[in-house]
Short mmCIF file of C-alpha atoms in Angstrom, two decimals:
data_model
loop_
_atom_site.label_atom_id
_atom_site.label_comp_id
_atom_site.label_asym_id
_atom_site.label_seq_id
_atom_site.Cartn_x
_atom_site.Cartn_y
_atom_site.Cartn_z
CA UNK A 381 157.66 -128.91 -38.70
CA UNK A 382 160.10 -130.92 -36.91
CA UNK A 383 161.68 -129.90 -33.70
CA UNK A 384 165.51 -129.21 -33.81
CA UNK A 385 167.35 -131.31 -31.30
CA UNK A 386 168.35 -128.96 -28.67
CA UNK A 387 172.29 -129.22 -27.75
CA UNK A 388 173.88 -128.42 -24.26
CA UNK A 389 176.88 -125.79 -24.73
CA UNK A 390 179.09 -125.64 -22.18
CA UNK A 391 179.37 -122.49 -20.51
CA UNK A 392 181.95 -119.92 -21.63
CA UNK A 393 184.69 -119.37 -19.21
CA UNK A 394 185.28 -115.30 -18.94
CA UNK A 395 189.27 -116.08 -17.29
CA UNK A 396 191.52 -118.54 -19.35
CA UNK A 397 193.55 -119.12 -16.16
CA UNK A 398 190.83 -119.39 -13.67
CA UNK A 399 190.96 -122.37 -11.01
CA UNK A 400 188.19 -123.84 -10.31
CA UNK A 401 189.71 -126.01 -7.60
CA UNK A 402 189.36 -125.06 -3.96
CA UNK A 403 192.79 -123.09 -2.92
CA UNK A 404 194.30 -124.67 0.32
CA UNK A 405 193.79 -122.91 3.33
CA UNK A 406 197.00 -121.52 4.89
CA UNK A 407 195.66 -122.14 8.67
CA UNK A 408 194.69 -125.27 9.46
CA UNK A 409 195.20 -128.00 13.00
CA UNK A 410 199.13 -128.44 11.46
CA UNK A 411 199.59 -124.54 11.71
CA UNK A 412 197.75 -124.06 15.01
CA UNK A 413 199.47 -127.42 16.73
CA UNK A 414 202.89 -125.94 15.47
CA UNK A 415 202.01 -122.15 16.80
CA UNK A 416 201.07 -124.08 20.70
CA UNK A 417 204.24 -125.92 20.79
CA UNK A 418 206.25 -122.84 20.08
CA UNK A 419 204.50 -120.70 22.50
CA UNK A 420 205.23 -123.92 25.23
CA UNK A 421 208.76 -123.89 24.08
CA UNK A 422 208.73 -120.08 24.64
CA UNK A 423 207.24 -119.98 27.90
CA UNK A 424 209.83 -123.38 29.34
CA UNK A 425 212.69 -121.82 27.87
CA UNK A 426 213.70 -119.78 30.72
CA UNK A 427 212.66 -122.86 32.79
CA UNK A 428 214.87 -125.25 31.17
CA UNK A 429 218.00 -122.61 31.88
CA UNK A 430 217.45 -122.91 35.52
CA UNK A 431 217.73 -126.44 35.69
CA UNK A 432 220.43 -126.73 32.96
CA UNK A 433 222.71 -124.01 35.03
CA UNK A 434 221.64 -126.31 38.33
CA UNK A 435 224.40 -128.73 36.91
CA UNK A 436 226.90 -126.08 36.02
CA UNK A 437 230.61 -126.60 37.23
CA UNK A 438 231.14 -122.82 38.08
CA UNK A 439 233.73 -122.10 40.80
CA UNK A 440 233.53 -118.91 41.68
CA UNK A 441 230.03 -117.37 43.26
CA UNK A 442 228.95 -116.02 39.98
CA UNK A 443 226.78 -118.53 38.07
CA UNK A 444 226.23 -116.62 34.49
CA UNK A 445 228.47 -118.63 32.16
CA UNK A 446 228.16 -122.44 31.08
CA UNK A 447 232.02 -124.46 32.73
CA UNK A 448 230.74 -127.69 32.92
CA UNK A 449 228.50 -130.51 34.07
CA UNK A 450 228.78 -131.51 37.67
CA UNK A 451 226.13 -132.35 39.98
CA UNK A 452 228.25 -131.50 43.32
CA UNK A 453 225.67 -128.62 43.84
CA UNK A 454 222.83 -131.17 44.67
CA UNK A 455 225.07 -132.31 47.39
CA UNK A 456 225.78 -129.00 48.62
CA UNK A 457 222.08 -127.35 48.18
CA UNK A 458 222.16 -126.17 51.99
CA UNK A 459 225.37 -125.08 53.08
CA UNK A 460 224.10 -121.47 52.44
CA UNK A 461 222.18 -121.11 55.63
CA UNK A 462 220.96 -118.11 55.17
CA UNK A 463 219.43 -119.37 51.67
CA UNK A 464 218.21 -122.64 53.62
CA UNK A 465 216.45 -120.11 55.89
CA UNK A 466 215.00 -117.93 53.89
CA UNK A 467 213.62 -121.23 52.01
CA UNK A 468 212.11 -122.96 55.07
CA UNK A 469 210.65 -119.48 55.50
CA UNK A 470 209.07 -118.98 52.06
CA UNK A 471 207.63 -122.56 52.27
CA UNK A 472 205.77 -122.31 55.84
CA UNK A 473 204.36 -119.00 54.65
CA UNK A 474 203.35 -120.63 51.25
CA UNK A 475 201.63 -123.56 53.22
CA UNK A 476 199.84 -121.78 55.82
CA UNK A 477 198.66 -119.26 53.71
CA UNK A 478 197.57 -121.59 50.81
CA UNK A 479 195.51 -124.26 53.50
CA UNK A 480 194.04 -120.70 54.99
CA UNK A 481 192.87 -118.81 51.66
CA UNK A 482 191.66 -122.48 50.30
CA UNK A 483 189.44 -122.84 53.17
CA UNK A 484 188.28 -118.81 53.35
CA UNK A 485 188.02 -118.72 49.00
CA UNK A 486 186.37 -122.01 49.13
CA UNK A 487 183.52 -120.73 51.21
CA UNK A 488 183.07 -117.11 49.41
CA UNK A 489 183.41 -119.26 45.75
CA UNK A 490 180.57 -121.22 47.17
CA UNK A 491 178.48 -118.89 48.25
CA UNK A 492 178.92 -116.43 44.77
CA UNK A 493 178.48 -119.36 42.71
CA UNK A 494 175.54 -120.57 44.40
CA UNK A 495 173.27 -117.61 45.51
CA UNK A 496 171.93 -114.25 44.61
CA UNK A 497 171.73 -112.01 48.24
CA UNK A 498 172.30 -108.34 49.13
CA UNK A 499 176.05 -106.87 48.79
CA UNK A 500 177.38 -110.11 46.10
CA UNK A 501 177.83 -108.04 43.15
CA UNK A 502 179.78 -105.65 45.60
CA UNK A 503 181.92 -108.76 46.80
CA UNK A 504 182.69 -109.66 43.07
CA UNK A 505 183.73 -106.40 42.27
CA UNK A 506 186.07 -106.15 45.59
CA UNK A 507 187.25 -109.65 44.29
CA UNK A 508 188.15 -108.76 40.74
CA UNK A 509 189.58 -105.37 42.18
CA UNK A 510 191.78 -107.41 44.70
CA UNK A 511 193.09 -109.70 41.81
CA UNK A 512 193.66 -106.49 39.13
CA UNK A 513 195.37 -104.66 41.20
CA UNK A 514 198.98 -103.90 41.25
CA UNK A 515 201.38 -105.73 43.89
CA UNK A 516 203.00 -102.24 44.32
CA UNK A 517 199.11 -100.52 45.73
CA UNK A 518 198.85 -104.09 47.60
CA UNK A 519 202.12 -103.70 48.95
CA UNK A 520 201.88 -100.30 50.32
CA UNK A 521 197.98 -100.31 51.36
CA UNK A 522 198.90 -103.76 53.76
CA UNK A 523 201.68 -101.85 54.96
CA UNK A 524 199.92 -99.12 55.76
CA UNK A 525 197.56 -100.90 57.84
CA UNK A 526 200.13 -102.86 60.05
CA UNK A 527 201.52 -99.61 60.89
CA UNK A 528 198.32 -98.17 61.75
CA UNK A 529 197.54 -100.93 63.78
CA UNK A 530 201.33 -100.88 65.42
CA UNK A 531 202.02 -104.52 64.20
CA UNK A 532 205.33 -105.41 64.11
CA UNK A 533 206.34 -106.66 60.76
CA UNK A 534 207.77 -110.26 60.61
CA UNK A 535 206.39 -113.84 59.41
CA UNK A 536 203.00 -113.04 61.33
CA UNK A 537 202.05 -109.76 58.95
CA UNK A 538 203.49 -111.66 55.86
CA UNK A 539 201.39 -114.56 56.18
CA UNK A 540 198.13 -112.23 56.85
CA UNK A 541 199.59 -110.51 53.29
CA UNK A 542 199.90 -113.65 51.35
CA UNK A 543 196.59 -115.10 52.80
CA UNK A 544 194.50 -111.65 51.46
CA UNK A 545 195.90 -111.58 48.25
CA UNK A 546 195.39 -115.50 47.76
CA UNK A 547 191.60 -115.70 48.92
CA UNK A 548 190.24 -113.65 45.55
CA UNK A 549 192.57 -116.06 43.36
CA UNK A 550 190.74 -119.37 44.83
CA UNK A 551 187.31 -117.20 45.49
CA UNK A 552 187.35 -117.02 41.59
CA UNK A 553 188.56 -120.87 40.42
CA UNK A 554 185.76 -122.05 42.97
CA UNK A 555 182.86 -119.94 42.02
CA UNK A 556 183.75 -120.50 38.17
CA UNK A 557 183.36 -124.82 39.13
CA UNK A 558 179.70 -123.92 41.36
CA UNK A 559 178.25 -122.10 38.76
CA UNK A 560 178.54 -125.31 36.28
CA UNK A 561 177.43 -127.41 38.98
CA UNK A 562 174.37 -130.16 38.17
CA UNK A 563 172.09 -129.18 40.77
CA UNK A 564 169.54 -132.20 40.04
CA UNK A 565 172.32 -134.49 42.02
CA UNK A 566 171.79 -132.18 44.77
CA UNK A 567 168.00 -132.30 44.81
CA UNK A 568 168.35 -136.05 44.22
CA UNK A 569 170.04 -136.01 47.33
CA UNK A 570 167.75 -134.39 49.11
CA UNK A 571 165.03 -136.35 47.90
CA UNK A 572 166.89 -139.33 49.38
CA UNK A 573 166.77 -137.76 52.90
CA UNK A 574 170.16 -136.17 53.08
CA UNK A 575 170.34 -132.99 54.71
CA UNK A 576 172.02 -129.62 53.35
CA UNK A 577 174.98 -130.33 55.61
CA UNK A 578 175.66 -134.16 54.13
CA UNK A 579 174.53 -133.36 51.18
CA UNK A 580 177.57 -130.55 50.69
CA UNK A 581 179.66 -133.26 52.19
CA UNK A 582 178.85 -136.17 50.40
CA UNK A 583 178.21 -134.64 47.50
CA UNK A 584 179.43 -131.12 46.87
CA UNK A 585 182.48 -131.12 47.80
CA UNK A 586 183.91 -133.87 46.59
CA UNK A 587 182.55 -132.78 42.59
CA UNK A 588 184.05 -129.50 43.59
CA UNK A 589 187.43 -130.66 45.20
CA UNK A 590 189.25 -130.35 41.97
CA UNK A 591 188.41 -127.09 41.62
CA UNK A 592 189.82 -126.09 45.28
CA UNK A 593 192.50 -128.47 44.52
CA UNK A 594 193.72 -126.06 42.17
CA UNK A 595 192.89 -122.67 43.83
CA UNK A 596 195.09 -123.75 46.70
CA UNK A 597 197.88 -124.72 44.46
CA UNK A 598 197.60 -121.26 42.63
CA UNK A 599 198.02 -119.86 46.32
CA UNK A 600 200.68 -121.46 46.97
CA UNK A 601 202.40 -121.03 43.78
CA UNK A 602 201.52 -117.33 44.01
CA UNK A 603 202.90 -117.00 47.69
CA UNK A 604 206.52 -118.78 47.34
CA UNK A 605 207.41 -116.73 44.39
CA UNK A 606 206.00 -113.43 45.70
CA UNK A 607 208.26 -110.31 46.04
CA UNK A 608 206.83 -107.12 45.87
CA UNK A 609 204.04 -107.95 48.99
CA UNK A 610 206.36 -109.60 50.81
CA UNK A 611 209.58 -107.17 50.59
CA UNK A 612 206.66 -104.11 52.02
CA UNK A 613 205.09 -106.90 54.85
CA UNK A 614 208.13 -108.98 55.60
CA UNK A 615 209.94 -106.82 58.34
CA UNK A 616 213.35 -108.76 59.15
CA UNK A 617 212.10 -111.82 57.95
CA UNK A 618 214.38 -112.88 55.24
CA UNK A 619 212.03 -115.48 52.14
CA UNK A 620 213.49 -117.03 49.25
CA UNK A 621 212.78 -114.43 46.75
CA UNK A 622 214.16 -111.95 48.83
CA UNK A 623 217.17 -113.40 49.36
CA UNK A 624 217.70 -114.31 45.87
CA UNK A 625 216.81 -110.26 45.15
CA UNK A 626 219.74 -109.58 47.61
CA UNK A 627 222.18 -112.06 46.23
CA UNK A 628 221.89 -110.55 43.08
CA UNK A 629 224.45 -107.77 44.09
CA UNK A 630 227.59 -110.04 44.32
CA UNK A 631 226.15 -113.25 42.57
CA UNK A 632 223.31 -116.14 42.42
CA UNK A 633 224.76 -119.16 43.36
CA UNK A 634 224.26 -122.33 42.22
CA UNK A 635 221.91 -123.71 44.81
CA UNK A 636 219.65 -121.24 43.71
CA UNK A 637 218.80 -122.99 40.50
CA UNK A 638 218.86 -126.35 42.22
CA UNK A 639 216.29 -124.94 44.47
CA UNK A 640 214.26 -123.81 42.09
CA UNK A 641 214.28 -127.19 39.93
CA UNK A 642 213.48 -128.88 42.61
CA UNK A 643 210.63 -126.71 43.78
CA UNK A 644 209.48 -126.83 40.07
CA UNK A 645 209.67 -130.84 39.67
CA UNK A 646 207.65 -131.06 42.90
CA UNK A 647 205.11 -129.06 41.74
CA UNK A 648 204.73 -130.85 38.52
CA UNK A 649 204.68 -134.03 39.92
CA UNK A 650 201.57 -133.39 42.13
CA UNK A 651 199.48 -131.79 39.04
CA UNK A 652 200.51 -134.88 37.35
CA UNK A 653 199.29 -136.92 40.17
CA UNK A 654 196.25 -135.42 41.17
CA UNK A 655 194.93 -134.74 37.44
CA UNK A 656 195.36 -138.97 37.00
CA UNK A 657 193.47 -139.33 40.22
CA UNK A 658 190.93 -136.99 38.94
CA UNK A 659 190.35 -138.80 35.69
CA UNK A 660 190.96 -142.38 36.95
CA UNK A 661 187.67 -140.97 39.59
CA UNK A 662 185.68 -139.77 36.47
CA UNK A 663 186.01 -143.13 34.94
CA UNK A 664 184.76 -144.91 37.92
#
């Protein structure tokens, strides 16, 4: 008998309209790029109406509607004195308290980050607690405990207020940089003769600078802009959100937004800055 040739039938298909071809993928690095530059533009929008309403040609008090460019209001940003004090004010608190809770968070970041001893899972819970909780509890507990004490509110009791509400914030950003720390440079180090004190120093500090870098610029960010600590601490001492709260009754002026821009642009400009210097050191 000879063997029938055998032939190869292509499988049925069971749909007539079926598409084999791989269907395209609504989401995709397109969809997601477009979906993070819309939440940016969201989140600068209010931004960009400050500064745009910083060159507004208004002539009465109220600045709410758009009359014009001008830049006569960057000429005039302090003739409000009570505005330029309540400025000065809101920036010596924000620096004091920012150097001081950058200095006390660096040193309780450090020590969380770095070792395991008696009472630190009690200290990360009063940390967490501290940051979770609302500025109206802050706010009333602080005051509560000046007046106890009999402390006069004033600049002293707001700075204390802005410095214990900051240390948590910087506490956290410094642990979080510790914990990823290499600790064979460390022990290389030591192996080299350095001692603990140098070798924190020499070598530490400066991997974990960044990091403290931008605790104390959360601090201070968090402490110029603060209102609900600072209108319970502040006693007669007038800052700029305060006075801007106040103003709000009869009208913002104009030097408000100029204020603002500029405090924003300066801000910018030293992330900018010190995130080159950072990479331009990682390079190196």
């Amino acid at each position: 008998m000879t063997a029938q040739p055998q032939t190869l039938q292509r499988p049925a298909r069971t749909d007539k309209g079926a598409d084999l071809r791989p269907k395209r993928r609504i989401t995709g690095p397109g969809v997601m790029r477009a979906y993070t530059w819309l939440i940016i533009l969201w989140l600068i929008l209010p931004i960009f109406v400050m500064i745009l309403f910083g060159f507004n040609d208004t002539s009465g008090r109220y600045n709410q509607s758009w009359e014009g460019f001008t830049l006569k209001w960057y000429g005039r940003l302090f003739d409000i004195d009570d505005l330029t004090r309540g400025l000065i004010t809101s920036l010596v608190v924000a620096v004091v308290s920012s150097l001081a809770a950058g200095a006390l968070g660096t040193g309780i970041g450090y020590a969380l980050g770095r070792y395991r001893f008696r009472g630190s899972g009690s200290v990360n819970l009063i940390m967490f607690a501290t940051i979770s909780s609302p500025e109206l509890v802050m706010g009333a507990s602080l005051l509560t405990f000046f007046v106890s004490l009999g402390v006069g509110l004033g600049v002293v009791t707001l700075t204390i207020a802005h410095i214990m509400f900051s240390i948590s914030f910087v506490a956290t950003v410094v642990r979080a940089r510790v914990m990823t720390l290499d600790r064979s440079i460390e022990e290389a180090a030591a192996d080299l003769g350095a001692t603990a004190w140098t070798t924190f120093w020499k070598i530490t500090f400066p991997i974990i600078l960044p990091a403290v870098f931008s605790g104390v610029l959360l601090a201070f960010a968090l402490s110029i802009d603060d209102f609900v600590v600072s209108n319970f601490t502040a006693g007669n001492a007038v800052t700029f959100p305060l006075w801007i709260w106040g103003a709000t009754r009869v009208g913002i002026p104009p030097q408000v937004n100029v204020m603002g821009t500029l405090i924003f642009v300066a801000g910018v400009v030293i992330a900018v800055a010190f995130n080159i210097r950072s990479r331009r050191a990682q390079r190196d």
